[in-house]
mmCIF file of C-alpha atoms and ligand atoms in Angstrom:
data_model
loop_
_atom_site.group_PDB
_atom_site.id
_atom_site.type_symbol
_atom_site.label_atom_id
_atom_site.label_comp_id
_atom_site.label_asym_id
_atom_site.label_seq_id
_atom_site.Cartn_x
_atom_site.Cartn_y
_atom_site.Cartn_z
ATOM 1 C CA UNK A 1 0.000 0.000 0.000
ATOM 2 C CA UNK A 2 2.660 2.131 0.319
ATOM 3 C CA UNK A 3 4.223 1.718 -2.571
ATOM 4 C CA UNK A 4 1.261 2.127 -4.591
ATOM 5 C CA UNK A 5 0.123 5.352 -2.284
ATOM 6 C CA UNK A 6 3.894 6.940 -3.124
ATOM 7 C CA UNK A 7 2.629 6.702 -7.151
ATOM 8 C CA UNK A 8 -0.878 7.921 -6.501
ATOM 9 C CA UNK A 9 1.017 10.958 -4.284
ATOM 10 C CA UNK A 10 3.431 11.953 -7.303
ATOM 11 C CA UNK A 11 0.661 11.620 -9.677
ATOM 12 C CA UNK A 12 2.624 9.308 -11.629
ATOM 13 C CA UNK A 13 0.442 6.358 -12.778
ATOM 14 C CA UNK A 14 2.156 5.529 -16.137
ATOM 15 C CA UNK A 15 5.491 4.349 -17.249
ATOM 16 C CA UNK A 16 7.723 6.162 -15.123
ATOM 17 C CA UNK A 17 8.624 7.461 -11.822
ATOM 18 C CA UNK A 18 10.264 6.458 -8.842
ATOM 19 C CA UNK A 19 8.707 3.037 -8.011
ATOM 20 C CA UNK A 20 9.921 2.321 -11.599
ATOM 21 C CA UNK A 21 13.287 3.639 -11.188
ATOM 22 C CA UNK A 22 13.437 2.139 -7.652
ATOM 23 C CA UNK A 23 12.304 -1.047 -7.987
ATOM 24 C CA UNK A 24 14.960 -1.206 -11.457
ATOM 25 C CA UNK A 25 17.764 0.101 -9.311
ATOM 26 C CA UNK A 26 16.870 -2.636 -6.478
ATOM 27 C CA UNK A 27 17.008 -5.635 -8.974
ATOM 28 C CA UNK A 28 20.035 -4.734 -10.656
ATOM 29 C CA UNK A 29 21.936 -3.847 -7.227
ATOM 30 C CA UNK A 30 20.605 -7.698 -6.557
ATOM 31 C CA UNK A 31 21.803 -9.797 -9.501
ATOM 32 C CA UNK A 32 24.926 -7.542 -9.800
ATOM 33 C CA UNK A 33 27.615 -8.333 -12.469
ATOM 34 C CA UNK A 34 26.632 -4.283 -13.407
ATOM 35 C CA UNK A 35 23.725 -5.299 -15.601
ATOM 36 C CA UNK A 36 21.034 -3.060 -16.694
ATOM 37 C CA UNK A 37 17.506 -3.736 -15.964
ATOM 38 C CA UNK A 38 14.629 -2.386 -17.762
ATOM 39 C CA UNK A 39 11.266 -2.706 -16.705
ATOM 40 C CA UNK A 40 8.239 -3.655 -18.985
ATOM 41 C CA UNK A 41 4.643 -5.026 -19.054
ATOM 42 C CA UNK A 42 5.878 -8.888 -19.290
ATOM 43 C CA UNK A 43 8.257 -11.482 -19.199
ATOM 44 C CA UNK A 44 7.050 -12.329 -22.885
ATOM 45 C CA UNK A 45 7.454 -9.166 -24.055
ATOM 46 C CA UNK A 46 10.899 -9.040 -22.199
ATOM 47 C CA UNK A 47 11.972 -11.496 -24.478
ATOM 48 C CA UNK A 48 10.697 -10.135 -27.711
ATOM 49 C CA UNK A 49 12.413 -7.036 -26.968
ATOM 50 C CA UNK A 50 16.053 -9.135 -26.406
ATOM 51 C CA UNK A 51 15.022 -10.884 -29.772
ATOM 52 C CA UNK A 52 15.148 -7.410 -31.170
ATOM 53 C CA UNK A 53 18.184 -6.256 -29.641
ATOM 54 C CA UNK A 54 19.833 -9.277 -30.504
ATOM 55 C CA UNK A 55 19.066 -8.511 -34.133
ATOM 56 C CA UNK A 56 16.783 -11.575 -34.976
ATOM 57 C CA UNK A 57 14.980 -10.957 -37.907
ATOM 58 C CA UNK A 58 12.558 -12.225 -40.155
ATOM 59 C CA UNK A 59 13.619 -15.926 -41.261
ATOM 60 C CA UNK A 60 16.617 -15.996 -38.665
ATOM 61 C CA UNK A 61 17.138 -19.819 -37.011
ATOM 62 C CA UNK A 62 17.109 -18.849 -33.169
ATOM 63 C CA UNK A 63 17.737 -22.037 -30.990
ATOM 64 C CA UNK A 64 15.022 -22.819 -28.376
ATOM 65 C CA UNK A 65 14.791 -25.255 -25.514
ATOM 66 C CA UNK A 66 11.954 -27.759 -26.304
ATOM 67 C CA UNK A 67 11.151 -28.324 -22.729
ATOM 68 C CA UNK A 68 9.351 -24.740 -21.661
ATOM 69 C CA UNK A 69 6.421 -22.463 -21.731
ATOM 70 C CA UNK A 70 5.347 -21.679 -24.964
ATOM 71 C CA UNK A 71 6.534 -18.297 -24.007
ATOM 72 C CA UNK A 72 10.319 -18.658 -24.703
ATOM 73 C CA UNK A 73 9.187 -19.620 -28.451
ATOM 74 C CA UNK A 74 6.120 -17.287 -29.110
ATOM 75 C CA UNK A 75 8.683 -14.564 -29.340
ATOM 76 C CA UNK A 76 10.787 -16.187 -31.975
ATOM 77 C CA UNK A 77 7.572 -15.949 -34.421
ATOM 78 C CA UNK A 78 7.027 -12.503 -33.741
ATOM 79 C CA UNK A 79 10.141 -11.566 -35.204
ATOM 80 C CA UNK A 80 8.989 -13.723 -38.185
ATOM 81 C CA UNK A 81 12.279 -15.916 -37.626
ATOM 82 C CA UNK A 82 12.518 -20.096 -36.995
ATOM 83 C CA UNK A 83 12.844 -21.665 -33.678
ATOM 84 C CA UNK A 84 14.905 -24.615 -34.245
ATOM 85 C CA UNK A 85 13.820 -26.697 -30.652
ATOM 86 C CA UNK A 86 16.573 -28.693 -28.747
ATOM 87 C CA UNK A 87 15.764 -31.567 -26.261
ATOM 88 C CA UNK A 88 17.059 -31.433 -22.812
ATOM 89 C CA UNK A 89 19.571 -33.440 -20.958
ATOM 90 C CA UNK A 90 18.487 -35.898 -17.362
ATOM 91 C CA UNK A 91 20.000 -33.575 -14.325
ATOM 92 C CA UNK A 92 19.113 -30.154 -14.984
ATOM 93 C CA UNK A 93 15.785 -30.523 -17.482
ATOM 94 C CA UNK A 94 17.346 -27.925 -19.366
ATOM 95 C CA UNK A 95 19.248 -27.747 -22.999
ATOM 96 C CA UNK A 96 21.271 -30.990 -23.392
ATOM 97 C CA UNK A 97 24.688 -29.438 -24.519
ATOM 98 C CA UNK A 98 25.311 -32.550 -27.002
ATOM 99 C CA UNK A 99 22.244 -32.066 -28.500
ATOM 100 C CA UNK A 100 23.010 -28.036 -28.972
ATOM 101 C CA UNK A 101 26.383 -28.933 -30.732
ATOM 102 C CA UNK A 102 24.795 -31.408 -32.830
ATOM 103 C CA UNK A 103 21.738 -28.967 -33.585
ATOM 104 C CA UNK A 104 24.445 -26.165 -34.000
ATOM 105 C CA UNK A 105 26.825 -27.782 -36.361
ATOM 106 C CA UNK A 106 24.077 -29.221 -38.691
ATOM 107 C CA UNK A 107 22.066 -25.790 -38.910
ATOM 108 C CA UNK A 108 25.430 -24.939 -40.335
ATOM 109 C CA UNK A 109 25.919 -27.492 -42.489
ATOM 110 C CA UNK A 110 22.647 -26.494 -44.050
ATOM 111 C CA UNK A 111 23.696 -23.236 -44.700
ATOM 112 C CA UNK A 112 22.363 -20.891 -41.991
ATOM 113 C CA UNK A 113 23.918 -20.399 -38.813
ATOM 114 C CA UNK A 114 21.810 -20.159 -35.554
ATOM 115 C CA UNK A 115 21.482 -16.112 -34.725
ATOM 116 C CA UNK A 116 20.565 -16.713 -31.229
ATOM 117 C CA UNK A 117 19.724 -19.508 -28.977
ATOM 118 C CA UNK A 118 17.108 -19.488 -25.709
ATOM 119 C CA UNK A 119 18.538 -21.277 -23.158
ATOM 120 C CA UNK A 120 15.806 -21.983 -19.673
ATOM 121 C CA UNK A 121 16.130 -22.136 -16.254
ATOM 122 C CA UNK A 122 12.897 -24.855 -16.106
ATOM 123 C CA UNK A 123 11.043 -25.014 -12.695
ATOM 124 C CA UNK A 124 13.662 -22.592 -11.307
ATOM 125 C CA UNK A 125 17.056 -25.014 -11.717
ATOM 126 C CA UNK A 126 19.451 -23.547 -13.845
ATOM 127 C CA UNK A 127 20.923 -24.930 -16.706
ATOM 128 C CA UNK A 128 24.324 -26.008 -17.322
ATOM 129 C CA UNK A 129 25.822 -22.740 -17.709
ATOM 130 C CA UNK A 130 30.077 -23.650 -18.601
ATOM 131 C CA UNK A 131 29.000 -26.193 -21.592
ATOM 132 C CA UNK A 132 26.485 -23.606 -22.925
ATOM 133 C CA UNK A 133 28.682 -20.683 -22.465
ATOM 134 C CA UNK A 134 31.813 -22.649 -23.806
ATOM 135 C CA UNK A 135 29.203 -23.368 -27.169
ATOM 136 C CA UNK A 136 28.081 -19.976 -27.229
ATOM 137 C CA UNK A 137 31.600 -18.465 -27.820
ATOM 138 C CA UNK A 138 32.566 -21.553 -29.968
ATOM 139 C CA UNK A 139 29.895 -20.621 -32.615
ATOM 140 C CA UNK A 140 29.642 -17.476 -31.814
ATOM 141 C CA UNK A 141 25.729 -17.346 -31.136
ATOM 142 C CA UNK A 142 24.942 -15.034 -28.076
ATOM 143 C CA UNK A 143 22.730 -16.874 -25.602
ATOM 144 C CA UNK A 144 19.203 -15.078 -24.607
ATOM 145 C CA UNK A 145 18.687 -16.451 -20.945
ATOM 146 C CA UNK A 146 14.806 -17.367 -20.109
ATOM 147 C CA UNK A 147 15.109 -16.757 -16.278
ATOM 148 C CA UNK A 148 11.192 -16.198 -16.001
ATOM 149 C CA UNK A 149 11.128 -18.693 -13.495
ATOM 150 C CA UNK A 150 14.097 -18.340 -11.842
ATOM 151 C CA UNK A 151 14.618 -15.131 -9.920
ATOM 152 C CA UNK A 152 16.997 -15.754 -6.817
ATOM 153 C CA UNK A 153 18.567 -19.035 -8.507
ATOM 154 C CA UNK A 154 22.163 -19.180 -8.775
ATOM 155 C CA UNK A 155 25.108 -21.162 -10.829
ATOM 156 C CA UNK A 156 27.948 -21.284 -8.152
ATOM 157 C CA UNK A 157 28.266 -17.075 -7.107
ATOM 158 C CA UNK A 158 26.080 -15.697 -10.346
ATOM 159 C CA UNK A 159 22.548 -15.143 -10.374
ATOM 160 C CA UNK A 160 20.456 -16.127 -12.870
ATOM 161 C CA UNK A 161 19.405 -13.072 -14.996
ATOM 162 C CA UNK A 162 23.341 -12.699 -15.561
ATOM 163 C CA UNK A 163 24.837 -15.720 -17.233
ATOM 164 C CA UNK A 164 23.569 -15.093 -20.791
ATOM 165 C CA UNK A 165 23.931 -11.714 -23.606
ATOM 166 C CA UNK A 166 20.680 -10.819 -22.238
ATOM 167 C CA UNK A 167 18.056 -12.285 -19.874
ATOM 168 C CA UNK A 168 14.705 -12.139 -19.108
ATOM 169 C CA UNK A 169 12.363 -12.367 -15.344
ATOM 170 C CA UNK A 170 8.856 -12.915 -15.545
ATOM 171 C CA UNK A 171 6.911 -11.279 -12.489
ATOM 172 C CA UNK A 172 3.408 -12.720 -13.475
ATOM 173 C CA UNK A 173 0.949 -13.660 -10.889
ATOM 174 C CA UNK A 174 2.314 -17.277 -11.160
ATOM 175 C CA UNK A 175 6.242 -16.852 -10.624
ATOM 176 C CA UNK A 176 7.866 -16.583 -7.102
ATOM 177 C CA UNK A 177 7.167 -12.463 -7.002
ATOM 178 C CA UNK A 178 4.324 -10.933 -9.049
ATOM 179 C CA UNK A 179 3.637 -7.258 -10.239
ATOM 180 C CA UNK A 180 0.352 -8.307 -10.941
ATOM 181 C CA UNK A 181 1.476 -8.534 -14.632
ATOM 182 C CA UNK A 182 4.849 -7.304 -15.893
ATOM 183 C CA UNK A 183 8.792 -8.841 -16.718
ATOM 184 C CA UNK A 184 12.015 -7.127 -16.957
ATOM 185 C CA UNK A 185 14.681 -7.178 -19.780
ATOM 186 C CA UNK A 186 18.382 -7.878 -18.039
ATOM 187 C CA UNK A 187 21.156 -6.043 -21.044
ATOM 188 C CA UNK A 188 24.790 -5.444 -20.137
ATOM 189 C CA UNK A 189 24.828 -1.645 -20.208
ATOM 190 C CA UNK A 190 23.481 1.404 -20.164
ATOM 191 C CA UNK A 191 23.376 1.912 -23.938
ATOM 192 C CA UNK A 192 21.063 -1.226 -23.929
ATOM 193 C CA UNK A 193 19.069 -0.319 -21.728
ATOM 194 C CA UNK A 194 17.835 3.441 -23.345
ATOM 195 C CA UNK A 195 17.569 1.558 -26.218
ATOM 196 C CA UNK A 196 15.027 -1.585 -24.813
ATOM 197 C CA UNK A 197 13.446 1.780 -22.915
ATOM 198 C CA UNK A 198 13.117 3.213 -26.217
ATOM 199 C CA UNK A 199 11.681 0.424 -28.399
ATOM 200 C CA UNK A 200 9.131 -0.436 -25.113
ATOM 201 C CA UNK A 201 7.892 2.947 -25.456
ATOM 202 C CA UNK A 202 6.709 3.508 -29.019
ATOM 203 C CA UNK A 203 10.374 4.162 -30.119
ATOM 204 C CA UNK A 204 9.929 7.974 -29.845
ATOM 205 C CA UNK A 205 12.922 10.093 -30.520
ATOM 206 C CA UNK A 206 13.431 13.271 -28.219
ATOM 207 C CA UNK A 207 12.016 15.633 -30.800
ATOM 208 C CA UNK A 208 8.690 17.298 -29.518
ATOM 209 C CA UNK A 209 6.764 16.195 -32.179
ATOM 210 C CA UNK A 210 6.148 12.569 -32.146
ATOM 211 C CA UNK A 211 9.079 11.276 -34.784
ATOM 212 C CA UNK A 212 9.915 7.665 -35.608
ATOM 213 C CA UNK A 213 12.396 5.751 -37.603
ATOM 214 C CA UNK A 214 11.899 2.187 -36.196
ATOM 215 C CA UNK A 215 9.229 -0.230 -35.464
ATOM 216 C CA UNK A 216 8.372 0.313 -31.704
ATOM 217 C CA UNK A 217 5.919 -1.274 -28.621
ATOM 218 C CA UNK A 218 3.874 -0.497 -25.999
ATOM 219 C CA UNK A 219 5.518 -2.696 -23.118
ATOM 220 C CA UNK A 220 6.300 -0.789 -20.145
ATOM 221 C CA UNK A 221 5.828 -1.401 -16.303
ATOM 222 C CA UNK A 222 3.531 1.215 -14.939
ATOM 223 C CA UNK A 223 4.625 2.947 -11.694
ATOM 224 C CA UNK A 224 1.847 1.308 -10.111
ATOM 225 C CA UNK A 225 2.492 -2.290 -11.207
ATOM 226 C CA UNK A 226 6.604 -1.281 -9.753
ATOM 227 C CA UNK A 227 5.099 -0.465 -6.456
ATOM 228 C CA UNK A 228 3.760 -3.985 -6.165
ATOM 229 C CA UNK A 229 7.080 -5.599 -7.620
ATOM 230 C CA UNK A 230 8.760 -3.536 -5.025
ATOM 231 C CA UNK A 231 6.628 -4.504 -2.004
ATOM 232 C CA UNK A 232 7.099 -8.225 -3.147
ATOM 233 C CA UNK A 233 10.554 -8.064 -3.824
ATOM 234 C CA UNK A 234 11.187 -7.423 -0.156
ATOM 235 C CA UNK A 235 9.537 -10.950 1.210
ATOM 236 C CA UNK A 236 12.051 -12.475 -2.173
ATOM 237 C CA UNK A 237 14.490 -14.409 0.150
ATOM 238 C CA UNK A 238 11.622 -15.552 2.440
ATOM 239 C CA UNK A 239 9.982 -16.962 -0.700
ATOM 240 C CA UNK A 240 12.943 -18.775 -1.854
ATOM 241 C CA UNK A 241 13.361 -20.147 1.569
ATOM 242 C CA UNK A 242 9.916 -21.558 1.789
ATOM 243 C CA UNK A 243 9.606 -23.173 -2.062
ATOM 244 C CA UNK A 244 13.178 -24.962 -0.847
ATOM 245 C CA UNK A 245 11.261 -26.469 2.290
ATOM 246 C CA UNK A 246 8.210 -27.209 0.160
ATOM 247 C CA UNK A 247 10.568 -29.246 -2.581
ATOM 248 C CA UNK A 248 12.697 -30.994 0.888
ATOM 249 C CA UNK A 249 9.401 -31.899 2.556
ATOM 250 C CA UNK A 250 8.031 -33.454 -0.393
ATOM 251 C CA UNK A 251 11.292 -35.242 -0.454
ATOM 252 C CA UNK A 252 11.608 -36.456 2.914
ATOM 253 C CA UNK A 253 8.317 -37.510 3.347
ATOM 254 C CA UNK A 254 6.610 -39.186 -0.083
ATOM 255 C CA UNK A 255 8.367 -42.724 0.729
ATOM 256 C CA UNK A 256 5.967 -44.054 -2.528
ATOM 257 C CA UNK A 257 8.315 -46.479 -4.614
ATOM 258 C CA UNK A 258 9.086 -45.158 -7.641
ATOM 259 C CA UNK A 259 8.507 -41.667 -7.166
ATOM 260 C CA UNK A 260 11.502 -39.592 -7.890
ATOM 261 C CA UNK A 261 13.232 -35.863 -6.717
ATOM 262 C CA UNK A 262 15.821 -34.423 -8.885
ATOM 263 C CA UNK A 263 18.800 -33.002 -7.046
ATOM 264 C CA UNK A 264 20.603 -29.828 -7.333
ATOM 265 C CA UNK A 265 24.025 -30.733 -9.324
ATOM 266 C CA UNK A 266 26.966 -29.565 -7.210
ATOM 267 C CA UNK A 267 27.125 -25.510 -8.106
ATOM 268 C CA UNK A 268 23.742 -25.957 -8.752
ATOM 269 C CA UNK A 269 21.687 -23.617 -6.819
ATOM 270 C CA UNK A 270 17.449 -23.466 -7.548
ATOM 271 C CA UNK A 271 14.806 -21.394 -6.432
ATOM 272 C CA UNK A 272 12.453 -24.699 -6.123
ATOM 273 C CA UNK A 273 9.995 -22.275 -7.853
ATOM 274 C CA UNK A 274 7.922 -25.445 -8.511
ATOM 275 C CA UNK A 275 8.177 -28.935 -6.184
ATOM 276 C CA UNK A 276 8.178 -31.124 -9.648
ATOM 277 C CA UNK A 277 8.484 -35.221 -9.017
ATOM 278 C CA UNK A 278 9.012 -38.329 -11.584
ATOM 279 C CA UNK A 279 7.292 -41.350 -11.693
ATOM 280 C CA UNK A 280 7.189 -44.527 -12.696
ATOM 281 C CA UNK A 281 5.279 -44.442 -15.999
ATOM 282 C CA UNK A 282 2.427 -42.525 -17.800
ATOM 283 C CA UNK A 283 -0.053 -44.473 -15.572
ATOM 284 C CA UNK A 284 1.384 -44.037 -12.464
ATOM 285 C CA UNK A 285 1.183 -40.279 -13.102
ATOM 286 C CA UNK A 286 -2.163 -39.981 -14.413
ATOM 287 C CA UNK A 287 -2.829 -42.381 -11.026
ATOM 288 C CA UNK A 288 -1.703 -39.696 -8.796
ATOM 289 C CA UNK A 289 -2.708 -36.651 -10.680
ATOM 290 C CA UNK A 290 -6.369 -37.627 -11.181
ATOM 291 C CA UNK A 291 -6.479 -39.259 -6.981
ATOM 292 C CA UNK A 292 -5.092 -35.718 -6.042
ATOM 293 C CA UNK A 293 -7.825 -33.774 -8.392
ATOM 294 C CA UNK A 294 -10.717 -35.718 -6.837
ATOM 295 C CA UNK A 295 -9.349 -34.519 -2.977
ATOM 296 C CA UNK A 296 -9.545 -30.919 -5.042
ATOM 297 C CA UNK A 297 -5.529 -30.893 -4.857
ATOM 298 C CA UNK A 298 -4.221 -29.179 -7.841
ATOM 299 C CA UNK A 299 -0.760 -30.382 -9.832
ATOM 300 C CA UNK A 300 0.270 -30.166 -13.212
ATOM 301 C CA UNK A 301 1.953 -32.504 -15.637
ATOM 302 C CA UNK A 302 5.606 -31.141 -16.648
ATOM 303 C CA UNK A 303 5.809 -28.967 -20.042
ATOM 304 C CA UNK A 304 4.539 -30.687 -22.687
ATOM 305 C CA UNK A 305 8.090 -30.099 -25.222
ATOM 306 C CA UNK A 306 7.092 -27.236 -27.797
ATOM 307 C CA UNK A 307 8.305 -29.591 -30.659
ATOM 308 C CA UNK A 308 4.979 -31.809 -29.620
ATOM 309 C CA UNK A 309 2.726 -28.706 -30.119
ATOM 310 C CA UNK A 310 0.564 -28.184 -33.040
ATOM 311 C CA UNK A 311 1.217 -24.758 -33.507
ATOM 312 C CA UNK A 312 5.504 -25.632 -33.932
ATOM 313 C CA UNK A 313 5.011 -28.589 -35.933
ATOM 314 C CA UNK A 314 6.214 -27.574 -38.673
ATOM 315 C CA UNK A 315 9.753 -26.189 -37.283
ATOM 316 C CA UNK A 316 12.899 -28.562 -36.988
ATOM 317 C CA UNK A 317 13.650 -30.133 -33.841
ATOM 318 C CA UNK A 318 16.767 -32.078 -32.158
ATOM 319 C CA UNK A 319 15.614 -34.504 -29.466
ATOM 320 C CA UNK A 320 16.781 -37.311 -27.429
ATOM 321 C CA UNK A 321 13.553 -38.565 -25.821
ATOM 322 C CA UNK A 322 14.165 -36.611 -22.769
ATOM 323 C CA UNK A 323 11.571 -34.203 -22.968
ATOM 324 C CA UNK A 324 8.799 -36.557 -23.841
ATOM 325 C CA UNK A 325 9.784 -38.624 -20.875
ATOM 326 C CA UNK A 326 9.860 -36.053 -18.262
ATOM 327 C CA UNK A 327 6.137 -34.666 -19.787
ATOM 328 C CA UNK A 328 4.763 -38.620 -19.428
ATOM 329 C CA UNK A 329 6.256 -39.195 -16.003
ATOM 330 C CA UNK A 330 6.629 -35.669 -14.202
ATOM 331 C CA UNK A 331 3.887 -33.851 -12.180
ATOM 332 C CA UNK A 332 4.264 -30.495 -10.778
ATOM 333 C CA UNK A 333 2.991 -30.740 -7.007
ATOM 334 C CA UNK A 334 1.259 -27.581 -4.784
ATOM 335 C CA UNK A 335 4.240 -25.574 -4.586
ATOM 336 C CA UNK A 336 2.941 -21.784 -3.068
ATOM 337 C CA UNK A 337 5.138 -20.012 -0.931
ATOM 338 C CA UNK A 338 1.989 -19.879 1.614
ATOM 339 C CA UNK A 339 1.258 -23.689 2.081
ATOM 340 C CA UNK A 340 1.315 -25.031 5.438
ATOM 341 C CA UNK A 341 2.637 -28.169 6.874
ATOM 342 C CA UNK A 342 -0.757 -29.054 7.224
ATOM 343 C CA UNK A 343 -1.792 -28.365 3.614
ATOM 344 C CA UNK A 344 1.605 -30.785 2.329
ATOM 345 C CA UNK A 345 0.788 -33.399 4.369
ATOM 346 C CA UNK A 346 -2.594 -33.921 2.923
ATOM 347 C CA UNK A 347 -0.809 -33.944 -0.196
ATOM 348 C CA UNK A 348 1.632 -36.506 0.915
ATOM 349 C CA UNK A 349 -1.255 -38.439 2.220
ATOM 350 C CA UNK A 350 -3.470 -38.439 -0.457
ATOM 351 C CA UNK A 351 -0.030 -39.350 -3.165
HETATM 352 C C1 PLP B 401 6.105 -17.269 -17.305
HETATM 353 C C2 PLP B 401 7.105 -17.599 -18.334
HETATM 354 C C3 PLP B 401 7.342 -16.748 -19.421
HETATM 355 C C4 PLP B 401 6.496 -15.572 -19.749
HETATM 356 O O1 PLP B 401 6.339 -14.637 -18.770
HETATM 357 P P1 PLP B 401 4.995 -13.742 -18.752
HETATM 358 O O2 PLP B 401 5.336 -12.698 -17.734
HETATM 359 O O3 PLP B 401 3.894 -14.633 -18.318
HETATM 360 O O4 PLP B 401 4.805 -13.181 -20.111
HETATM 361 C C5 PLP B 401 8.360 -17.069 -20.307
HETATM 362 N N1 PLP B 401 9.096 -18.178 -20.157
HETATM 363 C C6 PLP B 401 8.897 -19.032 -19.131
HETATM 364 C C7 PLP B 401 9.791 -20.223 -19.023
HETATM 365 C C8 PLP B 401 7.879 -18.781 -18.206
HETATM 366 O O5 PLP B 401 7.667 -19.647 -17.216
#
């Protein structure tokens, strides 16, 4: 309430003032590595706009990771360009680095070399940052870092948000803080930043009549939206704490044969945004999901890998099976930062 009473009291509803500013100035004092964060409407449109800066245009190949929310690809279309999607490897659920070489070196071979590539922090867990950097500068191909879901999640001392060219944070009402709706674009400097500002804001130039030479969005954070980013930022560590002790309850205390956890590789630091377990097989899942939707619990089956959607079909795609094992056998459990012990147990009961 504060925060949203200081914007009512400068009379600054809109795109700027000094929740903006603050609440920008508080994230990139938190990720450090003296990135640049600017502030806009989504974490969708977050990534668009490091699409653009990367220079992805129209019929460009930009690598995705299969296993994701369709909104790490969606963004790839807008620009008119390919997503070529790449499986994922057992430990981390994210890009498989063998399968990104392979995918890499046989775009080339065809003649067009990748122009980006979207690598995803799934679930919160980081990928395997040193083998995708180390491919990155190989090839050359800057890496655009999905970290939608992964706010507070670290790869020994960096913070997610800072490992790729450019990264995005989702703060929709689903992810571990919310400004209602809204994202932010991560760039390496200042330069970047004016110019993501820029191209979020109708790409006006300073003249005082409206003047435009590029292509330009409506996509910024309003003031308001910042005040409630700002609020929730504060309870951030607290948040991370509890989805941990959600994932390590579950752990400790579903002794169900055949039901799986996935560890943190050493280095490997996640916010446990979602408690996510493996199964057996298909019908064990659908055993557990359905028992649990009857006692009005609610879970989720893992991504279902964009290369399996309808609306990517016809884009190429690398995969290993990996993917389309995780989405028969994985469920996403209750994983709110405001569950009680109470509320897991009857989970654990009821699995
Ligand atoms: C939530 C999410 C997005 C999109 O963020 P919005 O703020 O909902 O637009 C992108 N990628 C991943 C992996 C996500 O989980």
């Amino acid at each position: 309430m504060d925060y949203i009473k200081l914007a009512l009291n400068e009379n600054l509803l809109t795109s700027f003032g000094s929740n903006v500013s603050g609440f920008e100035s508080e994230l990139e004092t938190y990720i450090g590595c003296n990135k640049k964060i600017s502030l806009v409407n989504s974490g969708t449109s977050a990534l668009h706009l490091g699409l653009i800066l990367l220079g992805v245009q129209k019929d460009d190949e930009v690598i995705c990771q299969s296993f994701t929310y369709c909104a790490s690809a969606f963004p790839v279309l807008y620009q008119g360009a390919v997503p070529v999607f790449i499986d994922s490897e057992r430990e981390t659920w994210n890009l498989c680095p063998e399968q990104l070489e392979y995918a890499i070196k046989h775009r080339i071979a065809n003649g067009k070399k990748p122009k980006a590539m979207i690598a995803v922090h799934s679930f919160g867990m980081p990928y395997k940052h040193e083998e995708i950097q180390y491919l990155s500068e190989k090839y050359q191909i800057p890496v655009l870092e999905d970290a939608a879901e992964a706010l507070g999640s670290r790869y020994k001392d960096l913070k997610c948000g800072t490992l790729g060219n450019m990264a995005a944070f989702s703060f929709n009402g689903n992810k571990i803080i919310t400004t209602s709706a809204g994202g932010c674009l991560i760039v390496a400097n200042q330069n970047l930043k004016e110019r993501a500002d820029s191209l979020a804001s109708h790409a006006k130039h300073k003249e005082p009549h409206y003047h435009h030479t590029e292509l330009g969005y409506n996509y910024k954070m309003s003031n308001v939206a910042a005040g409630v980013g700002r609020a929730q930022f504060e309870s951030l560590e607290a948040r991370i704490t509890k989805r941990r002790a959600n994932f390590e309850y579950y752990k400790k205390n579903i002794k169900k044969e055949g039901i799986q956890f996935v560890n943190e590789p050493e280095g490997f630091f996640s916010n446990r945004w979602l408690s996510c377990t493996l199964t057996e097989s298909f019908e064990m899942r659908e055993k557990i999901r359905l028992n649990l939707q009857d006692k009005n619990i609610e879970t989720r089956p893992l991504w279902k890998p964009m290369h399996l959607q309808p609306v990517f079909e016809k884009y190429p795609h690398y995969t290993n099976g990996v993917s389309e094992d995780l989405f028969q056998k994985g469920l996403c459990l209750p994983s709110g930062s405001d569950l009680t012990n109470e509320d897991l147990n009857r989970v654990i009961e009821s699995i």
